[in-house]
Amino acid sequence: MLKVYLSGEIHTDWREQITAGAAGLDLVFSGPVTDHAASDDCGVALLGAEADKFWHDRKGAQINAIRTRKGISDADVVVVRFGAQYKQWNAAFDAGFAAALGKSLIILHEPDHAHALKEVDAAALAVAETPAQVVGILRYVLDGTLSA
């Protein structure tokens, strides 16, 4: 079984496309909490309210980092998606962390981001433009086939 951590933007259905496309493969997927409000507010929900938005965000970021570090550490393959609309600074951290741990890293982004992400892409073993390409890579890794 291959453990795959799906990191990055949460505003599109790329995770669902990958999990649906990979149905039947010997994979287990994990990832961050994708409920934006729950992710943002986990710190104050678990540790108490903060009057200052900085500390509110900081509590949430640190608790989410515990989850992210555990998920990436346990993964065999880490897929990091950079979306078109939002700046995913956390995704850049996740990619760097995965690379530093020696994880097999797949970066997923549109061609328009190739220049801006060239250093991130250089740390990856593969750079894909579509979720279907990621599924193809995972299938090939598992069974050596090039099609479904």
mmCIF file of C-alpha atoms in Angstrom:
data_model
loop_
_atom_site.group_PDB
_atom_site.id
_atom_site.type_symbol
_atom_site.label_atom_id
_atom_site.label_comp_id
_atom_site.label_asym_id
_atom_site.label_seq_id
_atom_site.Cartn_x
_atom_site.Cartn_y
_atom_site.Cartn_z
ATOM 1 C CA MET A 1 0.000 0.000 0.000
ATOM 2 C CA LEU A 2 1.261 3.457 -0.920
ATOM 3 C CA LYS A 3 0.482 6.334 1.453
ATOM 4 C CA VAL A 4 -0.182 9.611 -0.385
ATOM 5 C CA TYR A 5 -0.527 12.997 1.330
ATOM 6 C CA LEU A 6 -2.476 15.576 -0.709
ATOM 7 C CA SER A 7 -1.381 19.094 0.245
ATOM 8 C CA GLY A 8 -2.128 22.554 -1.064
ATOM 9 C CA GLU A 9 -5.048 24.623 -2.214
ATOM 10 C CA ILE A 10 -8.508 23.819 -0.902
ATOM 11 C CA HIS A 11 -10.745 25.760 -3.272
ATOM 12 C CA THR A 12 -11.096 23.249 -6.130
ATOM 13 C CA ASP A 13 -11.922 19.538 -6.375
ATOM 14 C CA TRP A 14 -8.458 18.333 -7.379
ATOM 15 C CA ARG A 15 -8.286 15.949 -4.398
ATOM 16 C CA GLU A 16 -11.591 14.341 -5.368
ATOM 17 C CA GLN A 17 -10.385 13.992 -8.971
ATOM 18 C CA ILE A 18 -7.262 12.170 -7.817
ATOM 19 C CA THR A 19 -9.027 9.893 -5.337
ATOM 20 C CA ALA A 20 -11.751 9.021 -7.854
ATOM 21 C CA GLY A 21 -9.218 8.412 -10.625
ATOM 22 C CA ALA A 22 -7.144 6.214 -8.356
ATOM 23 C CA ALA A 23 -10.066 4.054 -7.200
ATOM 24 C CA GLY A 24 -9.020 0.431 -7.093
ATOM 25 C CA LEU A 25 -5.326 1.182 -6.654
ATOM 26 C CA ASP A 26 -3.574 0.137 -3.460
ATOM 27 C CA LEU A 27 -3.404 3.683 -2.085
ATOM 28 C CA VAL A 28 -4.417 5.413 1.093
ATOM 29 C CA PHE A 29 -4.866 9.180 0.966
ATOM 30 C CA SER A 30 -4.526 11.746 3.712
ATOM 31 C CA GLY A 31 -4.280 15.511 3.832
ATOM 32 C CA PRO A 32 -4.998 18.668 5.748
ATOM 33 C CA VAL A 33 -8.378 19.696 7.088
ATOM 34 C CA THR A 34 -10.045 21.233 4.029
ATOM 35 C CA ASP A 35 -12.908 22.888 5.893
ATOM 36 C CA HIS A 36 -11.507 26.425 5.757
ATOM 37 C CA ALA A 37 -13.333 27.700 8.847
ATOM 38 C CA ALA A 38 -12.407 24.657 10.935
ATOM 39 C CA SER A 39 -8.774 24.953 9.865
ATOM 40 C CA ASP A 40 -8.626 28.670 10.643
ATOM 41 C CA ASP A 41 -10.404 28.368 13.993
ATOM 42 C CA CYS A 42 -8.999 25.103 15.388
ATOM 43 C CA GLY A 43 -6.535 26.893 17.641
ATOM 44 C CA VAL A 44 -9.066 29.054 19.430
ATOM 45 C CA ALA A 45 -11.623 26.239 19.499
ATOM 46 C CA LEU A 46 -9.143 23.964 21.255
ATOM 47 C CA LEU A 47 -7.053 26.430 23.287
ATOM 48 C CA GLY A 48 -9.293 29.421 23.910
ATOM 49 C CA ALA A 49 -10.269 32.695 22.298
ATOM 50 C CA GLU A 50 -7.805 35.405 21.268
ATOM 51 C CA ALA A 51 -8.688 39.084 20.977
ATOM 52 C CA ASP A 52 -5.841 39.721 18.536
ATOM 53 C CA LYS A 53 -6.293 38.158 15.058
ATOM 54 C CA PHE A 54 -2.529 37.524 14.860
ATOM 55 C CA TRP A 55 -2.638 35.177 17.858
ATOM 56 C CA HIS A 56 -5.906 33.633 16.670
ATOM 57 C CA ASP A 57 -4.253 32.729 13.360
ATOM 58 C CA ARG A 58 -1.025 31.674 15.016
ATOM 59 C CA LYS A 59 -2.752 29.160 17.294
ATOM 60 C CA GLY A 60 -4.519 27.620 14.314
ATOM 61 C CA ALA A 61 -1.394 27.547 12.177
ATOM 62 C CA GLN A 62 0.607 25.778 14.842
ATOM 63 C CA ILE A 63 -2.023 23.117 15.502
ATOM 64 C CA ASN A 64 -2.441 22.568 11.765
ATOM 65 C CA ALA A 65 1.354 22.234 11.514
ATOM 66 C CA ILE A 66 1.235 19.295 13.929
ATOM 67 C CA ARG A 67 -1.242 17.535 11.632
ATOM 68 C CA THR A 68 0.679 18.459 8.476
ATOM 69 C CA ARG A 69 4.059 17.343 9.793
ATOM 70 C CA LYS A 70 2.584 14.009 10.915
ATOM 71 C CA GLY A 71 0.832 13.461 7.575
ATOM 72 C CA ILE A 72 3.886 14.293 5.484
ATOM 73 C CA SER A 73 6.200 12.258 7.723
ATOM 74 C CA ASP A 74 3.954 9.188 7.373
ATOM 75 C CA ALA A 75 3.516 9.531 3.593
ATOM 76 C CA ASP A 76 5.411 7.691 0.866
ATOM 77 C CA VAL A 77 4.431 10.272 -1.753
ATOM 78 C CA VAL A 78 3.463 13.906 -1.212
ATOM 79 C CA VAL A 79 1.422 15.754 -3.842
ATOM 80 C CA VAL A 80 1.423 19.534 -3.441
ATOM 81 C CA ARG A 81 -1.101 21.566 -5.448
ATOM 82 C CA PHE A 82 -0.597 25.244 -6.171
ATOM 83 C CA GLY A 83 -3.877 26.735 -7.366
ATOM 84 C CA ALA A 84 -4.376 29.602 -9.764
ATOM 85 C CA GLN A 85 -6.360 31.992 -7.600
ATOM 86 C CA TYR A 86 -4.820 32.027 -4.125
ATOM 87 C CA LYS A 87 -1.254 32.230 -2.888
ATOM 88 C CA GLN A 88 -0.638 29.014 -1.000
ATOM 89 C CA TRP A 89 2.371 29.884 1.131
ATOM 90 C CA ASN A 90 1.645 26.856 3.304
ATOM 91 C CA ALA A 91 1.934 24.650 0.208
ATOM 92 C CA ALA A 92 5.445 25.977 -0.392
ATOM 93 C CA PHE A 93 6.352 25.063 3.187
ATOM 94 C CA ASP A 94 4.831 21.596 2.753
ATOM 95 C CA ALA A 95 6.835 21.026 -0.439
ATOM 96 C CA GLY A 96 10.058 22.096 1.245
ATOM 97 C CA PHE A 97 9.368 19.989 4.325
ATOM 98 C CA ALA A 98 8.603 16.920 2.201
ATOM 99 C CA ALA A 99 11.760 17.460 0.142
ATOM 100 C CA ALA A 100 13.859 17.881 3.290
ATOM 101 C CA LEU A 101 12.525 14.547 4.573
ATOM 102 C CA GLY A 102 13.431 12.884 1.268
ATOM 103 C CA LYS A 103 9.793 12.179 0.383
ATOM 104 C CA SER A 104 8.831 11.493 -3.207
ATOM 105 C CA LEU A 105 7.320 14.821 -4.177
ATOM 106 C CA ILE A 106 4.880 15.578 -7.000
ATOM 107 C CA ILE A 107 4.044 19.230 -7.639
ATOM 108 C CA LEU A 108 0.737 20.048 -9.337
ATOM 109 C CA HIS A 109 0.093 23.430 -10.968
ATOM 110 C CA GLU A 110 -0.979 25.094 -14.197
ATOM 111 C CA PRO A 111 1.674 25.949 -16.799
ATOM 112 C CA ASP A 112 1.278 29.670 -16.021
ATOM 113 C CA HIS A 113 2.987 29.102 -12.661
ATOM 114 C CA ALA A 114 6.066 27.322 -14.020
ATOM 115 C CA HIS A 115 8.363 30.320 -13.723
ATOM 116 C CA ALA A 116 7.179 31.426 -10.280
ATOM 117 C CA LEU A 117 7.503 27.880 -8.919
ATOM 118 C CA LYS A 118 10.725 26.877 -10.663
ATOM 119 C CA GLU A 119 12.632 26.334 -7.397
ATOM 120 C CA VAL A 120 9.768 24.348 -5.880
ATOM 121 C CA ASP A 121 9.478 22.331 -9.090
ATOM 122 C CA ALA A 122 13.217 21.605 -8.974
ATOM 123 C CA ALA A 123 12.764 19.839 -5.617
ATOM 124 C CA ALA A 124 10.077 17.537 -7.054
ATOM 125 C CA LEU A 125 10.482 14.201 -8.767
ATOM 126 C CA ALA A 126 7.565 15.074 -11.050
ATOM 127 C CA VAL A 127 5.644 18.215 -11.992
ATOM 128 C CA ALA A 128 2.109 17.622 -13.222
ATOM 129 C CA GLU A 129 -0.438 19.996 -14.722
ATOM 130 C CA THR A 130 -3.583 17.930 -14.111
ATOM 131 C CA PRO A 131 -4.933 15.574 -11.460
ATOM 132 C CA ALA A 132 -5.184 12.895 -14.170
ATOM 133 C CA GLN A 133 -1.412 13.096 -14.669
ATOM 134 C CA VAL A 134 -0.925 12.558 -10.925
ATOM 135 C CA VAL A 135 -3.159 9.483 -11.085
ATOM 136 C CA GLY A 136 -1.103 8.215 -14.024
ATOM 137 C CA ILE A 137 2.105 8.646 -12.029
ATOM 138 C CA LEU A 138 0.657 6.836 -9.009
ATOM 139 C CA ARG A 139 -0.613 3.972 -11.184
ATOM 140 C CA TYR A 140 2.792 3.645 -12.855
ATOM 141 C CA VAL A 141 4.578 3.657 -9.483
ATOM 142 C CA LEU A 142 2.308 0.913 -8.146
ATOM 143 C CA ASP A 143 2.081 -1.462 -11.087
ATOM 144 C CA GLY A 144 4.233 -0.175 -13.947
ATOM 145 C CA THR A 145 1.319 0.391 -16.327
ATOM 146 C CA LEU A 146 0.853 3.478 -18.445
ATOM 147 C CA SER A 147 -2.956 3.396 -18.725
ATOM 148 C CA ALA A 148 -6.035 2.548 -16.641
#
